[in-house]
Amino acid sequence: MAPEHGDRRVRGARGASAELLRALHRGMLRIRLFEERVAELLEAGEIRCPTHLCIGQEATVTGACAALRPDDYITCTYRGHGAALAKGSPVRGLMAELLGREAGLCRGRGGSMLLTDLSVGNLGASGIVGGAIPIAVGAAFGAKISGSDQVALTFFGDGATNQGTFHESLNLAALWKLPVIFFCENNQYAEMTPVWKGTSIARLADRGCAYGIPGVVVDGNDVEAVYRVTAEAAARAGQGPTLIEAVTYRLCGHMFGDPETYRPKAEVERWRARDPLLIGRQRLQERGVAEAEIRRLEAEVEAEVEEAVEFARKSPEPDPAEATRYVYVE
């Protein structure tokens, strides 16, 4: 979350305060440790729903959501654990959801791919590539006609930029000047297909010019840079949408069980050297944050995630008699 809620003024990213850096690093660390713990639970068979981890992409969602207000909206992809945590969903509730417990964000009925938490403005993930993009456009339209200054941000992958929903959404949002931020997490692969094999342009953000809207490319592993460009997009949202391409990399497979034979080892190692957690840690040290304080922060987040696991394990499973409840609005 951004330190100053309700304030859309843009603050310098490279000159971010140690306080903001700590908050951003804590957010990234929470996602990383959560995802690593989820991987262990998947391996042990405690989590049994289809799961897509976002290890390596922590800076994109953390920086973007930090630039939003609590009442702003997001939608996200099926790789949405990080986005949910970054927007403010409780670690306990998210872990309980993945373990299929009644205490989960969706009462154990959504699982990993359909996460929703209206209490923090997360209108939902979608298992359909590009499926959540039009929902954000609808939320932005609602904000505009109601006279609020809320913003809607939609996360999607590079593969979604080839979908009709992406182009239809950009066209309508540009035409109506809707306050929506189209945020592409370009992690270099659409499932197992390299982005260059499915797209003829080098910069996906250039697709914004076809609709007369700004297209911005940012280092998606630099949480400060992501924070800044998203804050700038939110500040101008009253004038219309922005397309942001955050260039990043997933350091795990497309989904749990992915053999990852399609990625060159040298490529993976090159990106590991630019791990957003390593970059964030270095920035903290450069701004004078002591090593002992960083270690203390890491220990606190690790304890938070482990407590969420125990909470989820102890939470009751949904009652089979209520299997059809919540399917329709009552």
Short mmCIF file of N, CA and C in Angstrom, two decimals, residues 154-284:
data_model
loop_
_atom_site.label_atom_id
_atom_site.label_comp_id
_atom_site.label_asym_id
_atom_site.label_seq_id
_atom_site.Cartn_x
_atom_site.Cartn_y
_atom_site.Cartn_z
N THR A 154 -5.47 -3.03 -14.38
CA THR A 154 -5.59 -4.44 -14.72
C THR A 154 -4.24 -5.03 -15.08
N PHE A 155 -3.88 -6.10 -14.39
CA PHE A 155 -2.64 -6.83 -14.67
C PHE A 155 -2.92 -7.92 -15.71
N PHE A 156 -2.00 -8.06 -16.66
CA PHE A 156 -2.12 -9.14 -17.64
C PHE A 156 -0.73 -9.45 -18.18
N GLY A 157 -0.57 -10.60 -18.80
CA GLY A 157 0.72 -11.00 -19.33
C GLY A 157 0.92 -10.58 -20.77
N ASP A 158 2.13 -10.82 -21.27
CA ASP A 158 2.45 -10.44 -22.64
C ASP A 158 1.59 -11.17 -23.65
N GLY A 159 1.21 -12.42 -23.36
CA GLY A 159 0.37 -13.18 -24.28
C GLY A 159 -1.00 -12.57 -24.47
N ALA A 160 -1.49 -11.88 -23.43
CA ALA A 160 -2.83 -11.28 -23.51
C ALA A 160 -2.90 -10.13 -24.49
N THR A 161 -1.75 -9.53 -24.85
CA THR A 161 -1.77 -8.41 -25.78
C THR A 161 -2.11 -8.84 -27.20
N ASN A 162 -2.18 -10.16 -27.42
CA ASN A 162 -2.62 -10.68 -28.73
C ASN A 162 -4.08 -11.08 -28.72
N GLN A 163 -4.77 -10.86 -27.62
CA GLN A 163 -6.17 -11.24 -27.49
C GLN A 163 -7.09 -10.10 -27.90
N GLY A 164 -8.24 -10.46 -28.42
CA GLY A 164 -9.21 -9.44 -28.82
C GLY A 164 -9.68 -8.59 -27.66
N THR A 165 -9.80 -9.19 -26.48
CA THR A 165 -10.27 -8.43 -25.32
C THR A 165 -9.33 -7.27 -24.99
N PHE A 166 -8.04 -7.48 -25.20
CA PHE A 166 -7.06 -6.43 -24.95
C PHE A 166 -7.31 -5.24 -25.87
N HIS A 167 -7.42 -5.50 -27.16
CA HIS A 167 -7.57 -4.42 -28.13
C HIS A 167 -8.94 -3.74 -28.01
N GLU A 168 -9.98 -4.50 -27.79
CA GLU A 168 -11.31 -3.92 -27.60
C GLU A 168 -11.33 -3.03 -26.37
N SER A 169 -10.66 -3.48 -25.30
CA SER A 169 -10.65 -2.71 -24.06
C SER A 169 -9.86 -1.41 -24.21
N LEU A 170 -8.70 -1.49 -24.87
CA LEU A 170 -7.93 -0.27 -25.09
C LEU A 170 -8.70 0.72 -25.95
N ASN A 171 -9.36 0.22 -26.97
CA ASN A 171 -10.11 1.10 -27.87
C ASN A 171 -11.22 1.83 -27.12
N LEU A 172 -12.01 1.09 -26.35
CA LEU A 172 -13.14 1.71 -25.64
C LEU A 172 -12.65 2.67 -24.57
N ALA A 173 -11.62 2.24 -23.81
CA ALA A 173 -11.11 3.10 -22.75
C ALA A 173 -10.52 4.39 -23.30
N ALA A 174 -9.85 4.30 -24.45
CA ALA A 174 -9.29 5.49 -25.08
C ALA A 174 -10.40 6.39 -25.61
N LEU A 175 -11.41 5.78 -26.22
CA LEU A 175 -12.51 6.54 -26.79
C LEU A 175 -13.27 7.32 -25.72
N TRP A 176 -13.50 6.70 -24.58
CA TRP A 176 -14.26 7.32 -23.50
C TRP A 176 -13.38 7.97 -22.43
N LYS A 177 -12.06 7.94 -22.66
CA LYS A 177 -11.11 8.54 -21.71
C LYS A 177 -11.35 8.03 -20.28
N LEU A 178 -11.34 6.73 -20.14
CA LEU A 178 -11.62 6.11 -18.85
C LEU A 178 -10.36 6.05 -17.97
N PRO A 179 -10.54 6.16 -16.67
CA PRO A 179 -9.40 6.13 -15.73
C PRO A 179 -8.93 4.71 -15.45
N VAL A 180 -8.30 4.10 -16.44
CA VAL A 180 -7.84 2.73 -16.31
C VAL A 180 -6.36 2.64 -16.70
N ILE A 181 -5.62 1.82 -15.97
CA ILE A 181 -4.21 1.58 -16.26
C ILE A 181 -4.08 0.15 -16.74
N PHE A 182 -3.62 -0.01 -17.97
CA PHE A 182 -3.39 -1.34 -18.53
C PHE A 182 -1.94 -1.72 -18.20
N PHE A 183 -1.75 -2.71 -17.35
CA PHE A 183 -0.43 -3.03 -16.83
C PHE A 183 -0.01 -4.42 -17.32
N CYS A 184 0.88 -4.43 -18.29
CA CYS A 184 1.36 -5.68 -18.88
C CYS A 184 2.61 -6.16 -18.14
N GLU A 185 2.51 -7.33 -17.53
CA GLU A 185 3.68 -7.97 -16.91
C GLU A 185 4.34 -8.84 -17.98
N ASN A 186 5.27 -8.26 -18.69
CA ASN A 186 5.95 -8.99 -19.76
C ASN A 186 7.05 -9.86 -19.16
N ASN A 187 6.70 -11.12 -18.86
CA ASN A 187 7.67 -12.02 -18.24
C ASN A 187 8.37 -12.90 -19.29
N GLN A 188 8.31 -12.47 -20.54
CA GLN A 188 9.06 -13.06 -21.65
C GLN A 188 8.43 -14.31 -22.26
N TYR A 189 7.41 -14.87 -21.61
CA TYR A 189 6.82 -16.11 -22.13
C TYR A 189 5.31 -16.09 -21.97
N ALA A 190 4.60 -16.47 -23.04
CA ALA A 190 3.17 -16.74 -22.98
C ALA A 190 3.05 -18.25 -22.80
N GLU A 191 2.93 -18.68 -21.56
CA GLU A 191 3.07 -20.09 -21.18
C GLU A 191 4.49 -20.55 -21.56
N MET A 192 4.64 -21.32 -22.62
CA MET A 192 5.97 -21.79 -23.02
C MET A 192 6.48 -21.15 -24.31
N THR A 193 5.74 -20.16 -24.82
CA THR A 193 6.11 -19.52 -26.08
C THR A 193 6.81 -18.19 -25.83
N PRO A 194 8.07 -18.02 -26.29
CA PRO A 194 8.76 -16.73 -26.11
C PRO A 194 7.97 -15.61 -26.76
N VAL A 195 8.02 -14.44 -26.15
CA VAL A 195 7.21 -13.33 -26.64
C VAL A 195 7.55 -12.99 -28.08
N TRP A 196 8.82 -13.14 -28.49
CA TRP A 196 9.21 -12.77 -29.85
C TRP A 196 8.64 -13.72 -30.90
N LYS A 197 8.20 -14.90 -30.48
CA LYS A 197 7.59 -15.83 -31.43
C LYS A 197 6.10 -15.57 -31.64
N GLY A 198 5.52 -14.75 -30.80
CA GLY A 198 4.09 -14.50 -30.92
C GLY A 198 3.72 -13.07 -31.22
N THR A 199 4.73 -12.18 -31.24
CA THR A 199 4.47 -10.75 -31.45
C THR A 199 5.55 -10.17 -32.36
N SER A 200 5.14 -9.33 -33.28
CA SER A 200 6.08 -8.81 -34.29
C SER A 200 6.79 -7.54 -33.87
N ILE A 201 6.42 -6.96 -32.72
CA ILE A 201 7.06 -5.72 -32.30
C ILE A 201 7.93 -5.97 -31.07
N ALA A 202 8.95 -5.13 -30.91
CA ALA A 202 9.88 -5.32 -29.79
C ALA A 202 9.32 -4.78 -28.49
N ARG A 203 8.56 -3.69 -28.57
CA ARG A 203 7.99 -3.06 -27.37
C ARG A 203 6.47 -3.21 -27.40
N LEU A 204 5.94 -3.98 -26.46
CA LEU A 204 4.50 -4.17 -26.41
C LEU A 204 3.78 -2.86 -26.07
N ALA A 205 4.46 -1.97 -25.36
CA ALA A 205 3.85 -0.69 -25.01
C ALA A 205 3.56 0.16 -26.23
N ASP A 206 4.24 -0.12 -27.36
CA ASP A 206 3.99 0.65 -28.59
C ASP A 206 2.57 0.45 -29.10
N ARG A 207 1.90 -0.58 -28.64
CA ARG A 207 0.52 -0.80 -29.08
C ARG A 207 -0.42 0.28 -28.56
N GLY A 208 0.02 1.01 -27.57
CA GLY A 208 -0.81 2.10 -27.08
C GLY A 208 -1.01 3.20 -28.09
N CYS A 209 0.00 3.45 -28.93
CA CYS A 209 -0.10 4.56 -29.89
C CYS A 209 -1.19 4.32 -30.91
N ALA A 210 -1.55 3.05 -31.17
CA ALA A 210 -2.62 2.77 -32.12
C ALA A 210 -3.96 3.29 -31.62
N TYR A 211 -4.06 3.51 -30.32
CA TYR A 211 -5.31 3.99 -29.73
C TYR A 211 -5.17 5.39 -29.15
N GLY A 212 -4.02 6.02 -29.42
CA GLY A 212 -3.82 7.40 -28.99
C GLY A 212 -3.61 7.56 -27.50
N ILE A 213 -3.04 6.54 -26.84
CA ILE A 213 -2.80 6.63 -25.41
C ILE A 213 -1.31 6.42 -25.13
N PRO A 214 -0.81 6.94 -24.02
CA PRO A 214 0.61 6.76 -23.70
C PRO A 214 0.96 5.29 -23.51
N GLY A 215 2.12 4.90 -24.02
CA GLY A 215 2.67 3.57 -23.80
C GLY A 215 4.03 3.71 -23.16
N VAL A 216 4.21 3.12 -21.99
CA VAL A 216 5.42 3.31 -21.20
C VAL A 216 6.07 1.96 -20.93
N VAL A 217 7.39 1.89 -21.11
CA VAL A 217 8.14 0.69 -20.77
C VAL A 217 8.93 0.97 -19.49
N VAL A 218 8.89 0.02 -18.55
CA VAL A 218 9.60 0.19 -17.29
C VAL A 218 10.30 -1.11 -16.93
N ASP A 219 11.39 -0.98 -16.20
CA ASP A 219 12.10 -2.15 -15.67
C ASP A 219 11.21 -2.78 -14.60
N GLY A 220 10.63 -3.92 -14.92
CA GLY A 220 9.69 -4.55 -14.01
C GLY A 220 10.34 -5.21 -12.81
N ASN A 221 11.66 -5.22 -12.73
CA ASN A 221 12.34 -5.76 -11.56
C ASN A 221 12.83 -4.66 -10.61
N ASP A 222 12.54 -3.43 -10.97
CA ASP A 222 12.90 -2.26 -10.16
C ASP A 222 11.63 -1.71 -9.53
N VAL A 223 11.38 -2.04 -8.29
CA VAL A 223 10.11 -1.69 -7.65
C VAL A 223 9.91 -0.18 -7.56
N GLU A 224 11.00 0.56 -7.38
CA GLU A 224 10.88 2.02 -7.33
C GLU A 224 10.42 2.59 -8.67
N ALA A 225 11.01 2.08 -9.75
CA ALA A 225 10.64 2.56 -11.08
C ALA A 225 9.19 2.22 -11.39
N VAL A 226 8.76 1.03 -11.02
CA VAL A 226 7.37 0.62 -11.24
C VAL A 226 6.43 1.52 -10.45
N TYR A 227 6.79 1.79 -9.22
CA TYR A 227 5.98 2.68 -8.38
C TYR A 227 5.80 4.05 -9.05
N ARG A 228 6.89 4.58 -9.55
CA ARG A 228 6.83 5.93 -10.13
C ARG A 228 5.96 5.98 -11.39
N VAL A 229 6.17 5.07 -12.33
CA VAL A 229 5.41 5.15 -13.58
C VAL A 229 3.93 4.87 -13.33
N THR A 230 3.63 4.02 -12.36
CA THR A 230 2.22 3.76 -12.06
C THR A 230 1.59 4.97 -11.38
N ALA A 231 2.34 5.62 -10.50
CA ALA A 231 1.82 6.83 -9.86
C ALA A 231 1.56 7.92 -10.89
N GLU A 232 2.43 8.03 -11.87
CA GLU A 232 2.24 9.01 -12.94
C GLU A 232 1.00 8.68 -13.76
N ALA A 233 0.79 7.39 -14.04
CA ALA A 233 -0.39 6.98 -14.80
C ALA A 233 -1.66 7.25 -14.01
N ALA A 234 -1.61 7.00 -12.70
CA ALA A 234 -2.78 7.24 -11.86
C ALA A 234 -3.08 8.73 -11.77
N ALA A 235 -2.03 9.55 -11.73
CA ALA A 235 -2.21 10.99 -11.62
C ALA A 235 -2.87 11.58 -12.87
N ARG A 236 -2.64 10.96 -14.04
CA ARG A 236 -3.22 11.47 -15.27
C ARG A 236 -4.46 10.69 -15.68
N ALA A 237 -4.95 9.79 -14.83
CA ALA A 237 -6.06 8.91 -15.21
C ALA A 237 -7.33 9.68 -15.57
N GLY A 238 -7.48 10.88 -15.03
CA GLY A 238 -8.64 11.68 -15.38
C GLY A 238 -8.64 12.10 -16.83
N GLN A 239 -7.47 12.03 -17.48
CA GLN A 239 -7.37 12.38 -18.90
C GLN A 239 -7.50 11.15 -19.80
N GLY A 240 -7.49 9.96 -19.19
CA GLY A 240 -7.62 8.75 -19.99
C GLY A 240 -6.63 7.69 -19.58
N PRO A 241 -6.63 6.57 -20.28
CA PRO A 241 -5.82 5.40 -19.88
C PRO A 241 -4.35 5.53 -20.25
N THR A 242 -3.56 4.64 -19.64
CA THR A 242 -2.14 4.48 -19.94
C THR A 242 -1.84 3.00 -20.06
N LEU A 243 -0.98 2.66 -20.99
CA LEU A 243 -0.51 1.28 -21.13
C LEU A 243 0.92 1.22 -20.61
N ILE A 244 1.15 0.37 -19.60
CA ILE A 244 2.47 0.19 -19.02
C ILE A 244 2.95 -1.23 -19.34
N GLU A 245 4.16 -1.32 -19.85
CA GLU A 245 4.79 -2.62 -20.06
C GLU A 245 5.95 -2.74 -19.07
N ALA A 246 5.81 -3.64 -18.10
CA ALA A 246 6.85 -3.89 -17.12
C ALA A 246 7.63 -5.12 -17.55
N VAL A 247 8.87 -4.92 -17.92
CA VAL A 247 9.70 -6.02 -18.42
C VAL A 247 10.28 -6.78 -17.24
N THR A 248 9.89 -8.04 -17.10
CA THR A 248 10.28 -8.83 -15.95
C THR A 248 10.52 -10.28 -16.38
N TYR A 249 10.54 -11.18 -15.41
CA TYR A 249 10.84 -12.58 -15.72
C TYR A 249 10.34 -13.44 -14.57
N ARG A 250 9.68 -14.54 -14.89
CA ARG A 250 9.29 -15.46 -13.81
C ARG A 250 10.42 -16.46 -13.61
N LEU A 251 10.85 -16.58 -12.37
CA LEU A 251 11.96 -17.46 -12.03
C LEU A 251 11.48 -18.87 -11.68
N CYS A 252 10.23 -19.15 -11.98
CA CYS A 252 9.67 -20.47 -11.76
C CYS A 252 8.97 -20.90 -13.05
N GLY A 253 8.44 -22.09 -13.07
CA GLY A 253 7.74 -22.56 -14.26
C GLY A 253 6.42 -21.85 -14.46
N HIS A 254 5.82 -22.08 -15.62
CA HIS A 254 4.52 -21.48 -15.90
C HIS A 254 3.49 -21.89 -14.86
N MET A 255 3.49 -23.17 -14.49
CA MET A 255 2.60 -23.67 -13.46
C MET A 255 3.34 -24.73 -12.66
N PHE A 256 2.78 -25.13 -11.55
CA PHE A 256 3.42 -26.14 -10.72
C PHE A 256 3.53 -27.44 -11.52
N GLY A 257 4.74 -27.98 -11.57
CA GLY A 257 4.98 -29.20 -12.34
C GLY A 257 5.55 -28.94 -13.71
N ASP A 258 5.72 -27.67 -14.08
CA ASP A 258 6.30 -27.32 -15.37
C ASP A 258 7.76 -27.81 -15.43
N PRO A 259 8.14 -28.64 -16.41
CA PRO A 259 9.52 -29.13 -16.48
C PRO A 259 10.52 -28.06 -16.88
N GLU A 260 10.06 -26.96 -17.45
CA GLU A 260 10.90 -25.81 -17.81
C GLU A 260 12.02 -26.15 -18.80
N THR A 261 11.80 -27.10 -19.64
CA THR A 261 12.83 -27.50 -20.61
C THR A 261 12.94 -26.52 -21.76
N TYR A 262 12.02 -25.60 -21.90
CA TYR A 262 11.97 -24.68 -23.03
C TYR A 262 12.78 -23.41 -22.79
N ARG A 263 13.32 -23.23 -21.59
CA ARG A 263 14.07 -22.00 -21.28
C ARG A 263 15.56 -22.29 -21.17
N PRO A 264 16.39 -21.55 -21.90
CA PRO A 264 17.84 -21.75 -21.79
C PRO A 264 18.33 -21.45 -20.37
N LYS A 265 19.21 -22.29 -19.87
CA LYS A 265 19.71 -22.11 -18.51
C LYS A 265 20.44 -20.78 -18.35
N ALA A 266 21.18 -20.39 -19.37
CA ALA A 266 21.91 -19.12 -19.30
C ALA A 266 20.95 -17.94 -19.16
N GLU A 267 19.81 -18.04 -19.83
CA GLU A 267 18.81 -16.97 -19.75
C GLU A 267 18.27 -16.88 -18.33
N VAL A 268 17.93 -18.00 -17.75
CA VAL A 268 17.39 -18.01 -16.39
C VAL A 268 18.40 -17.42 -15.41
N GLU A 269 19.65 -17.84 -15.52
CA GLU A 269 20.68 -17.35 -14.60
C GLU A 269 20.92 -15.86 -14.78
N ARG A 270 20.81 -15.39 -16.01
CA ARG A 270 20.99 -13.95 -16.27
C ARG A 270 19.92 -13.14 -15.54
N TRP A 271 18.70 -13.66 -15.56
CA TRP A 271 17.62 -12.96 -14.88
C TRP A 271 17.70 -13.15 -13.36
N ARG A 272 18.22 -14.27 -12.90
CA ARG A 272 18.39 -14.47 -11.46
C ARG A 272 19.32 -13.40 -10.87
N ALA A 273 20.27 -12.97 -11.65
CA ALA A 273 21.19 -11.93 -11.20
C ALA A 273 20.47 -10.59 -11.02
N ARG A 274 19.28 -10.47 -11.64
CA ARG A 274 18.48 -9.24 -11.51
C ARG A 274 17.20 -9.51 -10.71
N ASP A 275 17.29 -10.42 -9.79
CA ASP A 275 16.18 -10.73 -8.89
C ASP A 275 15.71 -9.45 -8.21
N PRO A 276 14.42 -9.12 -8.27
CA PRO A 276 13.93 -7.88 -7.65
C PRO A 276 14.20 -7.80 -6.15
N LEU A 277 14.27 -8.96 -5.49
CA LEU A 277 14.57 -8.93 -4.05
C LEU A 277 16.01 -8.53 -3.81
N LEU A 278 16.92 -8.97 -4.68
CA LEU A 278 18.32 -8.57 -4.55
C LEU A 278 18.48 -7.07 -4.80
N ILE A 279 17.79 -6.58 -5.82
CA ILE A 279 17.85 -5.15 -6.14
C ILE A 279 17.28 -4.33 -4.98
N GLY A 280 16.14 -4.77 -4.45
CA GLY A 280 15.52 -4.05 -3.35
C GLY A 280 16.38 -4.02 -2.10
N ARG A 281 17.02 -5.13 -1.82
CA ARG A 281 17.89 -5.22 -0.65
C ARG A 281 19.08 -4.27 -0.80
N GLN A 282 19.63 -4.23 -2.00
CA GLN A 282 20.77 -3.34 -2.27
C GLN A 282 20.36 -1.88 -2.10
N ARG A 283 19.15 -1.54 -2.57
CA ARG A 283 18.68 -0.16 -2.44
C ARG A 283 18.54 0.24 -0.98
N LEU A 284 18.04 -0.69 -0.17
CA LEU A 284 17.90 -0.40 1.26
C LEU A 284 19.26 -0.10 1.88
#
